[in-house]
GROMACS .gro file of C-alpha atoms in nm:
model
  125
    1ARG     CA    1   2.787   0.478   1.038
    2LYS     CA    2   2.941   0.311   1.347
    3LEU     CA    3   2.742   0.532   1.583
    4ALA     CA    4   2.412   0.433   1.398
    5PHE     CA    5   2.522   0.068   1.414
    6TRP     CA    6   2.597   0.069   1.786
    7SER     CA    7   2.287   0.275   1.865
    8VAL     CA    8   2.032   0.050   1.676
    9ALA     CA    9   2.231  -0.255   1.805
   10MET     CA   10   2.195  -0.148   2.165
   11LEU     CA   11   1.825  -0.097   2.100
   12TRP     CA   12   1.799  -0.438   1.956
   13THR     CA   13   1.977  -0.581   2.260
   14TRP     CA   14   1.742  -0.422   2.496
   15PHE     CA   15   1.440  -0.549   2.304
   16SER     CA   16   1.581  -0.898   2.303
   17GLN     CA   17   1.604  -0.905   2.691
   18LEU     CA   18   1.220  -0.856   2.712
   19PRO     CA   19   1.060  -1.185   2.876
   20VAL     CA   20   0.844  -1.316   2.597
   21LEU     CA   21   0.953  -1.133   2.275
   22GLY     CA   22   1.316  -1.158   2.367
   23THR     CA   23   1.360  -1.513   2.308
   24VAL     CA   24   1.207  -1.486   1.957
   25LEU     CA   25   1.415  -1.180   1.872
   26ARG     CA   26   1.733  -1.345   1.986
   27LEU     CA   27   1.689  -1.603   1.715
   28PHE     CA   28   1.723  -1.331   1.460
   29THR     CA   29   2.017  -1.121   1.616
   30PRO     CA   30   2.274  -1.240   1.373
   31ILE     CA   31   2.077  -1.158   1.075
   32VAL     CA   32   1.972  -0.814   1.228
   33PHE     CA   33   2.335  -0.715   1.305
   34ALA     CA   34   2.436  -0.812   0.955
   35LEU     CA   35   2.173  -0.600   0.825
   36LEU     CA   36   2.272  -0.310   1.077
   37MET     CA   37   2.637  -0.327   0.938
   38ALA     CA   38   2.516  -0.272   0.588
   39ALA     CA   39   2.239  -0.033   0.643
   40GLY     CA   40   2.258   0.092   0.987
   41GLU     CA   41   2.215   0.452   0.917
   42THR     CA   42   1.921   0.414   0.700
   43ILE     CA   43   1.735   0.179   0.948
   44LEU     CA   44   1.809   0.445   1.235
   45LYS     CA   45   1.651   0.729   1.010
   46ARG     CA   46   1.371   0.544   0.866
   47VAL     CA   47   1.259   0.304   1.134
   48VAL     CA   48   1.404   0.391   1.482
   49GLN     CA   49   1.367   0.766   1.486
   50PRO     CA   50   0.997   0.774   1.358
   51GLY     CA   51   0.938   0.487   1.593
   52LEU     CA   52   1.072   0.685   1.904
   53ASP     CA   53   0.887   1.011   1.790
   54LEU     CA   54   0.558   0.810   1.783
   55ALA     CA   55   0.610   0.661   2.124
   56MET     CA   56   0.734   0.981   2.282
   57LYS     CA   57   0.436   1.203   2.195
   58PRO     CA   58   0.186   1.007   2.418
   59LEU     CA   59   0.472   0.989   2.701
   60LEU     CA   60   0.517   1.367   2.679
   61ARG     CA   61   0.150   1.425   2.692
   62VAL     CA   62   0.133   1.201   3.007
   63LEU     CA   63   0.434   1.378   3.166
   64LEU     CA   64   0.298   1.726   3.109
   65TYR     CA   65  -0.046   1.633   3.259
   66LEU     CA   66   0.129   1.487   3.569
   67ALA     CA   67   0.338   1.798   3.592
   68ARG     CA   68   0.034   2.022   3.580
   69ARG     CA   69  -0.141   1.803   3.852
   70MET     CA   70   0.156   1.819   4.072
   71LYS     CA   71   0.175   2.191   4.044
   72ARG     CA   72  -0.206   2.217   4.132
   73ALA     CA   73  -0.145   1.978   4.429
   74ALA     CA   74   0.165   2.171   4.557
   75ARG     CA   75  -0.049   2.484   4.533
   76LEU     CA   76  -0.316   2.322   4.726
   77VAL     CA   77  -0.092   2.194   4.997
   78CYS     CA   78   0.128   2.493   5.019
   79SER     CA   79  -0.154   2.759   5.037
   80PRO     CA   80  -0.266   2.644   5.389
   81LEU     CA   81   0.084   2.591   5.507
   82ARG     CA   82   0.155   2.953   5.417
   83LEU     CA   83  -0.168   3.072   5.590
   84ALA     CA   84  -0.082   2.870   5.905
   85ARG     CA   85   0.282   3.015   5.911
   86LEU     CA   86   0.116   3.375   5.855
   87LEU     CA   87  -0.129   3.316   6.152
   88LEU     CA   88   0.153   3.173   6.384
   89LEU     CA   89   0.382   3.468   6.311
   90THR     CA   90   0.097   3.714   6.377
   91PHE     CA   91  -0.025   3.547   6.693
   92GLY     CA   92   0.328   3.495   6.821
   93SER     CA   93   0.424   3.847   6.778
   94LEU     CA   94   0.093   3.964   6.943
   95ALA     CA   95   0.157   3.737   7.237
   96SER     CA   96   0.512   3.864   7.259
   97ARG     CA   97   0.375   4.220   7.258
   98GLN     CA   98   0.131   4.139   7.546
   99ALA     CA   99   0.392   3.969   7.753
  100ASP     CA  100   0.618   4.278   7.717
  101VAL     CA  101   0.329   4.495   7.824
  102ALA     CA  102   0.247   4.275   8.121
  103GLU     CA  103   0.625   4.291   8.240
  104GLU     CA  104   0.618   4.669   8.219
  105GLU     CA  105   0.295   4.695   8.431
  106ALA     CA  106   0.440   4.435   8.679
  107ALA     CA  107   0.761   4.636   8.709
  108GLU     CA  108   0.810   4.897   8.996
  109PRO     CA  109   0.634   5.221   8.926
  110GLY     CA  110   0.889   5.479   8.782
  111THR     CA  111   1.099   5.216   8.624
  112SER     CA  112   1.070   5.118   8.267
  113LEU     CA  113   1.212   4.803   8.096
  114ALA     CA  114   1.282   5.027   7.773
  115LEU     CA  115   1.628   5.078   7.686
  116PRO     CA  116   1.770   5.416   7.824
  117GLU     CA  117   1.821   5.689   7.574
  118ALA     CA  118   2.155   5.768   7.423
  119PRO     CA  119   2.305   6.085   7.566
  120SER     CA  120   2.295   6.366   7.339
  121ALA     CA  121   2.589   6.580   7.230
  122SER     CA  122   2.505   6.862   7.434
  123THR     CA  123   2.474   6.655   7.760
  124ALA     CA  124   2.819   6.466   7.689
  125ALA     CA  125   3.006   6.782   7.650
   0.00000   0.00000   0.00000
């Protein structure tokens, strides 16, 4: 009972802070609080909850619509970025390979920039 009173009282207080409507609502605050003390739970169940349900349906629809639009926009933005990253990686590795080949060709004949092979077990013994 006390929780229902405080829940509806806080809601009433928020509405009474509205710019135009609030001045009229503040006149009725003592009467409303007296009613809330007597029937706060009933008012919460029969007025506030259906009102919130009615207000939340369009709000949820709008939020879901915005979420879908944001997902599409993210896909549109991320697809070219992924493609650009893939192209950069491909051309970067290709350029790196070409530079390695050019270094090997520029090196003295008979010497290689490749790592020496590890000695085998028969050679080490």
